[in-house]
C-alpha cells in the first residue's frame, strides 16, 4: 500500500469516526436532529428536568438602556416567572392596533392596547385572541363581565379555543415609575374561568396597572397552561 | 366450592350497589397497566378502564423464579377513547409444545388483545367493557370477558367485576356456553373465532385503591386456573387471590410488584408515551417574522422592469426564507402578482412552511404585488399551489387561522407551473449524509432480539427538474441478524425467506443505487420511474402513476415492477432467478387505493401480483394523528394456501410512524418508521422501492394541511 492510499484510508476513517461521534453528519439542511435528541426529550419527560435560565439584572438593565437609547418604538421588559426568564423586547412590527415585540433569541409577543393577544417561540404559544370586550372594561377602569377567547394548538397541532368568562373590577390605585414611564395607576383585576373539555377548571386572574389616560403600563397576564403568567412592564 | 370462590366477586358487587357514597361518574382512565400489559389497575384480571387516548405503553412483566420465569412484553395502544389494542410477546414457562413439535420448556409466543368499552360510567351505573385476549394465533392466553368497573369515593376506589371464558373461565366456573374447541385454525396467525365466548364461564373481580398520587394498591380474585402451568408444576396455585402495589415515578414510568396465587412474586415496569402529548405543544421553534403591512396608498409599479430592483428583491427573499429552512426554488414576479416555488426542508406541518413564506413575501415584495401564489416542490415537481391576497394576510394576521384558510385557494401545482424560472442554484445540487445505522429484528420466536449495526453513507444528486440519482452504501460493523435459520420450503420461490443470506456480508453493501424521474404528466397525475438497484434484494425497474387531486381525500395508483434478484453480497452482481423451490417471476405490480376516512383513520388497499407471483391484496388501516403519528396494522392475503405460506398463515404486521418533531419540540421532516411483522416469508411479499408517490405528495395537499392550519401563523 502506498503512503498516499494509507493517508486516504485513514482520512476516510477519521471522517467516519467524526460522523459516528456526532451521531450524524450531513450537508442537508435541517438534518441535525437525531435519535439522540429524541432520547433526550424522552428522558426529560421521564424525569421532568427543566433548564433554568437566571438572568443577570445588571446585564438586563444595560440592555434595556441601550435599546431605549437606540430606538424610537415601544420597549417592554418581559418576565416569565415559571421559567425564571426575563428579557427586554422592542417593537418590531405594528399591524393596525397590534404591536409585536421581539427579542434577539426569536421570541415574540403581540399586544393590543397592552393586552397579550399572541406569543411566538415561548412554547404552548397563544396563537390569537379576542380581547376587545374585556379590554374596553379594563381600560375604562370599570366593573364588568365579558367573554374572551384564547386560541392554542393542542398536542396534535389542531387549533383549540379557550373561551373563559371573565369578571373585571378595579382594585385600588398605585404608582408606576420604570424606564421612561412615570404615572399614577388604577389596578384592575380580570378573573376568568373556563369550563370546556380541554381546559376544564382552568382559572386565572390577570392584573393591570392602568394610567389615567387608559394605557396599560404594567401587567401580569396568564398566557398558556405551560407558561402560566407573564409579567410585562412598559419601559417607554 | 363455587360459592367460596365467588365470595370475592359477590362482596365487590355488593359494595358497588350498596355503597353509601356514590361518586359522580369518572372517565375511568388510567396510565397503569397490569401483568398482561393492558390498561387497568388490577393484576391478572381485566377491567373496563381505558388509557388516555393516544397512549402507547410498553410493559415488561415477569413472575416465577429460577428457570421457571415467565415474561411478557406488551405494547398497548389506546386507539380511541373506547378502544384499546395490544400486541404481546411472551416467553411462557411450563407450556408444553403441541404434539409432534420438539420439546421445550419455554414457549415464545405472540398474542393480540382488544378491549372495547360499551358504556361509560354514569352516576349509578358502572362502565362496561367487552374484550378478548390472544384472539389471533395460538391462543395460549386465549380468553374473552365482559367486565364492569365503578368508581367510588371521588375515584379513590375502583371496583371491577366480570365474567370470563377461556383462561378466564378456567377456575371456579359456574356454567358453560357450548364447548370450546382445542384445535387451532390454519397454521396459527388467524383469528380463533371458533373458540370465542365458548366453554366454561367463571366470575372474577377486584378492587384498586388510589392511595396517593403515586401509589395504588390492588386486590383481585382470579378466575384463571393456570391449568397448563400447574400441570407442569411451574406454578403452585395456592389461592385465587392476588395483591399488588404500583408506584408512578412519572407519567412515563411506573413500577408494580405483585403477590400471585399465594405462591409467586411478580413485577412489572411500564414506559408510556402519548401521541397527543408532544415535548412542547405547538412547538418550541423560534418566532416567525410578523407580516409587514404596507403603508396606505402604496402603489409602486415601475419596479418590475428595473432589473437591479428585481434582483435585490429575489436575493432578500431568498435570504429571509433560508433563515426559516425554506429554499426559494423558482420565482415569477409581475407588477401585481408573485409566484414562488419553495423547497421546504424543515416543516412537517406544511401549513407552517406556507405561512412563513407568505410572511417573508410581505416583508420583501414591492407594495404593488397584491396576489401571492406559493407552490411546494417535491422531488423537483410542483404539488400544491396556495394563492392568497396580501391584503388578507395583513388583515387576518391576528384572526383565527381558519379565516386565512377560507381566504386561500388551493390549486394543482401542475396548473401554475408555466412561466416560472428556477433559481440559478436549483439544479444541479448534491446532498449527502453519513450516519450510523441500526437494524433490528424483534419478537422472533427463536431469538427475541437480533440486530445489525454499522455506518451508512447516502447521497442524492438532483441534476435536472424531477431527476434524482441516489445511492446508499453501508458497512456492517457488528450484528447477529444473519443467524436467522431458513424457514422450511414453502412451495413458493424464495423471494424473501432467504433474507438472512443478505445479512451475512462483512463487505460494504449497496443498499440502493438508482436513477429516478418524477413527473407531472397531467393535472392530478404524478409519475415516477426508478431504474437501478432498487432495494437490498432486488434490482430492476419500477414505474408508478398516481392520481391525487389537490383537495381530494381519495387517491388511486398503479405500479409495475420488473425485478432481478441481487447477489447476496449486495454489490453489483445479479443472481439467477431459480431458487430450490421455484423461479422468481420477472414482473409484479399493484393497483392501489388510498383514502383518508376522517376521524383520524386512514386506509389503503393494494391488489395485484406479489414478488413470488402470487395474486392477492393487502388491506391496511392506520390511526393517524394530525401531528404525524401513525399506528396501524396491515394484512396480506394471496392465493397461497396457509399451509404453503407456513407459520402465521398469511403476512400481517403493525406499523408505527413517529414524527421526530413530536419528540424534540422543533419542526423537522424527519420521522421514524417501524414495522413489526412476523418472519419474512415468501407469500404476499412486495418490492420495497423508495419514493412511492402517495407518501411524498399527500402532506402537501389540502386535506392534510387543513387539519393543522393553525400552524400557518405559528
PDB file of C-alpha atoms in Angstrom, chain B residues 34 36-39 46 74-77 79 83-88 110-116 131-136 141-143 145:
ATOM      1  CA  UNK B  34     -51.443  -4.867  34.565  1.00  0.00           C
ATOM      2  CA  UNK B  36     -50.669  -8.566  30.834  1.00  0.00           C
ATOM      3  CA  UNK B  37     -49.558  -5.061  29.894  1.00  0.00           C
ATOM      4  CA  UNK B  38     -53.065  -3.830  29.139  1.00  0.00           C
ATOM      5  CA  UNK B  39     -54.559  -0.691  30.728  1.00  0.00           C
ATOM      6  CA  UNK B  46     -59.098  -7.147  33.027  1.00  0.00           C
ATOM      7  CA  UNK B  74     -46.654  -5.891  25.689  1.00  0.00           C
ATOM      8  CA  UNK B  75     -47.261  -2.882  23.506  1.00  0.00           C
ATOM      9  CA  UNK B  76     -50.676  -1.362  24.248  1.00  0.00           C
ATOM     10  CA  UNK B  77     -52.215   1.407  22.208  1.00  0.00           C
ATOM     11  CA  UNK B  79     -56.731   3.720  19.535  1.00  0.00           C
ATOM     12  CA  UNK B  83     -60.869   1.111  22.146  1.00  0.00           C
ATOM     13  CA  UNK B  84     -57.594  -0.361  23.321  1.00  0.00           C
ATOM     14  CA  UNK B  85     -55.434  -2.805  21.349  1.00  0.00           C
ATOM     15  CA  UNK B  86     -52.347  -4.709  22.478  1.00  0.00           C
ATOM     16  CA  UNK B  87     -49.584  -6.784  20.965  1.00  0.00           C
ATOM     17  CA  UNK B  88     -47.664  -9.104  23.257  1.00  0.00           C
ATOM     18  CA  UNK B 110     -47.055 -13.585  20.118  1.00  0.00           C
ATOM     19  CA  UNK B 111     -50.558 -12.541  21.019  1.00  0.00           C
ATOM     20  CA  UNK B 112     -53.054  -9.756  20.330  1.00  0.00           C
ATOM     21  CA  UNK B 113     -55.663  -8.360  22.724  1.00  0.00           C
ATOM     22  CA  UNK B 114     -58.534  -5.981  22.205  1.00  0.00           C
ATOM     23  CA  UNK B 115     -60.809  -4.225  24.693  1.00  0.00           C
ATOM     24  CA  UNK B 116     -63.839  -2.130  23.768  1.00  0.00           C
ATOM     25  CA  UNK B 131     -62.647  -7.795  25.363  1.00  0.00           C
ATOM     26  CA  UNK B 132     -60.581 -10.644  24.062  1.00  0.00           C
ATOM     27  CA  UNK B 133     -57.081 -11.801  24.908  1.00  0.00           C
ATOM     28  CA  UNK B 134     -54.863 -13.627  22.426  1.00  0.00           C
ATOM     29  CA  UNK B 135     -57.624 -13.753  19.841  1.00  0.00           C
ATOM     30  CA  UNK B 136     -55.334 -14.347  16.880  1.00  0.00           C
ATOM     31  CA  UNK B 141     -53.583 -16.769  26.623  1.00  0.00           C
ATOM     32  CA  UNK B 142     -56.920 -17.054  24.843  1.00  0.00           C
ATOM     33  CA  UNK B 143     -59.750 -15.577  26.911  1.00  0.00           C
ATOM     34  CA  UNK B 145     -64.578 -11.359  29.025  1.00  0.00           C
TER      35      UNK B 145
END
